[in-house]
Every structure is written in structure tokens, then in C-alpha cells.
Amino acid sequence: MYEKKDLRVLKILQKAREFGDEDLLNEDLLTQLINTQLCKLSLEEREEVVLILNSLIATKDKALLSNK
């Protein structure tokens, strides 16, 4: 009858709409990401992931600024 929804996913969707972040508007993707079992990473692997994510964020910000 009613589908159970994860409150965390709904909160992320709400904030994504407020801030206009279209990358986070996919409810199925968010649900998968939240429910994924994460493996343990070494310190070196974590640092590498942080560098990659920071690079992606910086690239996205530059692209958004160049479109204005």
C-alpha cells in the first residue's frame, strides 16, 4: 500500500532542491549510496579518495562559474 522511504534520502533530496543541486535529485541513486556497505580503506586510499573528490568539486565549481 505505502512505500517506506528513508528519511535521510528525503532530507538530502529536500536540501538538493533548496540549493538547486541537480546531481543529488536521483532518489534511487541516493538510496543505493546510503545502503551500500563500505569496505575499509587504508589511510593512503582515503587520502586519494579525498583528493579525487576535492578535484571533482573544484572542477564543477569552475564549470558553474564559467557559465555565468
PDB file of N, CA and C in Angstrom, residues 3-18 24-28 30-31 34:
ATOM      1  N   GLU A   3       4.785   2.859   0.342  1.00  0.00           N
ATOM      2  CA  GLU A   3       6.192   2.502   0.236  1.00  0.00           C
ATOM      3  C   GLU A   3       6.967   3.207   1.347  1.00  0.00           C
ATOM      4  N   LYS A   4       7.793   2.439   2.063  1.00  0.00           N
ATOM      5  CA  LYS A   4       8.627   3.037   3.107  1.00  0.00           C
ATOM      6  C   LYS A   4       9.760   3.784   2.444  1.00  0.00           C
ATOM      7  N   LYS A   5      10.038   4.982   2.911  1.00  0.00           N
ATOM      8  CA  LYS A   5      11.120   5.787   2.361  1.00  0.00           C
ATOM      9  C   LYS A   5      12.091   6.126   3.485  1.00  0.00           C
ATOM     10  N   ASP A   6      13.343   6.173   3.128  1.00  0.00           N
ATOM     11  CA  ASP A   6      14.393   6.509   4.090  1.00  0.00           C
ATOM     12  C   ASP A   6      14.375   8.018   4.321  1.00  0.00           C
ATOM     13  N   LEU A   7      14.227   8.412   5.568  1.00  0.00           N
ATOM     14  CA  LEU A   7      14.151   9.830   5.912  1.00  0.00           C
ATOM     15  C   LEU A   7      15.424  10.575   5.517  1.00  0.00           C
ATOM     16  N   ARG A   8      16.571   9.893   5.604  1.00  0.00           N
ATOM     17  CA  ARG A   8      17.838  10.530   5.214  1.00  0.00           C
ATOM     18  C   ARG A   8      17.824  10.903   3.742  1.00  0.00           C
ATOM     19  N   VAL A   9      17.293  10.010   2.915  1.00  0.00           N
ATOM     20  CA  VAL A   9      17.221  10.268   1.466  1.00  0.00           C
ATOM     21  C   VAL A   9      16.302  11.451   1.200  1.00  0.00           C
ATOM     22  N   LEU A  10      15.169  11.481   1.878  1.00  0.00           N
ATOM     23  CA  LEU A  10      14.218  12.578   1.676  1.00  0.00           C
ATOM     24  C   LEU A  10      14.809  13.922   2.103  1.00  0.00           C
ATOM     25  N   LYS A  11      15.586  13.915   3.176  1.00  0.00           N
ATOM     26  CA  LYS A  11      16.231  15.162   3.625  1.00  0.00           C
ATOM     27  C   LYS A  11      17.274  15.635   2.620  1.00  0.00           C
ATOM     28  N   ILE A  12      18.043  14.694   2.068  1.00  0.00           N
ATOM     29  CA  ILE A  12      19.039  15.060   1.055  1.00  0.00           C
ATOM     30  C   ILE A  12      18.356  15.612  -0.189  1.00  0.00           C
ATOM     31  N   LEU A  13      17.262  14.975  -0.602  1.00  0.00           N
ATOM     32  CA  LEU A  13      16.503  15.469  -1.759  1.00  0.00           C
ATOM     33  C   LEU A  13      15.978  16.877  -1.518  1.00  0.00           C
ATOM     34  N   GLN A  14      15.458  17.118  -0.310  1.00  0.00           N
ATOM     35  CA  GLN A  14      14.932  18.438   0.026  1.00  0.00           C
ATOM     36  C   GLN A  14      16.035  19.499  -0.048  1.00  0.00           C
ATOM     37  N   LYS A  15      17.191  19.191   0.532  1.00  0.00           N
ATOM     38  CA  LYS A  15      18.304  20.149   0.507  1.00  0.00           C
ATOM     39  C   LYS A  15      18.818  20.349  -0.924  1.00  0.00           C
ATOM     40  N   ALA A  16      18.838  19.279  -1.706  1.00  0.00           N
ATOM     41  CA  ALA A  16      19.290  19.398  -3.096  1.00  0.00           C
ATOM     42  C   ALA A  16      18.370  20.339  -3.870  1.00  0.00           C
ATOM     43  N   ARG A  17      17.067  20.232  -3.629  1.00  0.00           N
ATOM     44  CA  ARG A  17      16.119  21.146  -4.300  1.00  0.00           C
ATOM     45  C   ARG A  17      16.335  22.583  -3.835  1.00  0.00           C
ATOM     46  N   GLU A  18      16.535  22.767  -2.525  1.00  0.00           N
ATOM     47  CA  GLU A  18      16.748  24.116  -1.976  1.00  0.00           C
ATOM     48  C   GLU A  18      17.971  24.780  -2.595  1.00  0.00           C
ATOM     49  N   LEU A  24      22.031  15.605  -7.048  1.00  0.00           N
ATOM     50  CA  LEU A  24      21.528  14.840  -5.897  1.00  0.00           C
ATOM     51  C   LEU A  24      20.016  14.673  -5.918  1.00  0.00           C
ATOM     52  N   LEU A  25      19.392  14.797  -7.065  1.00  0.00           N
ATOM     53  CA  LEU A  25      17.935  14.676  -7.139  1.00  0.00           C
ATOM     54  C   LEU A  25      17.460  13.289  -7.554  1.00  0.00           C
ATOM     55  N   ASN A  26      18.362  12.332  -7.649  1.00  0.00           N
ATOM     56  CA  ASN A  26      18.004  10.974  -8.039  1.00  0.00           C
ATOM     57  C   ASN A  26      17.795  10.142  -6.766  1.00  0.00           C
ATOM     58  N   GLU A  27      16.534   9.896  -6.427  1.00  0.00           N
ATOM     59  CA  GLU A  27      16.204   9.198  -5.182  1.00  0.00           C
ATOM     60  C   GLU A  27      16.755   7.774  -5.151  1.00  0.00           C
ATOM     61  N   ASP A  28      16.683   7.064  -6.275  1.00  0.00           N
ATOM     62  CA  ASP A  28      17.194   5.698  -6.325  1.00  0.00           C
ATOM     63  C   ASP A  28      18.702   5.655  -6.092  1.00  0.00           C
ATOM     64  N   LEU A  30      20.543   7.912  -4.463  1.00  0.00           N
ATOM     65  CA  LEU A  30      20.801   8.244  -3.064  1.00  0.00           C
ATOM     66  C   LEU A  30      20.527   7.057  -2.146  1.00  0.00           C
ATOM     67  N   THR A  31      19.452   6.342  -2.403  1.00  0.00           N
ATOM     68  CA  THR A  31      19.117   5.174  -1.595  1.00  0.00           C
ATOM     69  C   THR A  31      20.212   4.123  -1.704  1.00  0.00           C
ATOM     70  N   ILE A  34      23.368   5.298   0.237  1.00  0.00           N
ATOM     71  CA  ILE A  34      23.208   5.224   1.684  1.00  0.00           C
ATOM     72  C   ILE A  34      23.224   3.783   2.170  1.00  0.00           C
TER      73      ILE A  34
END
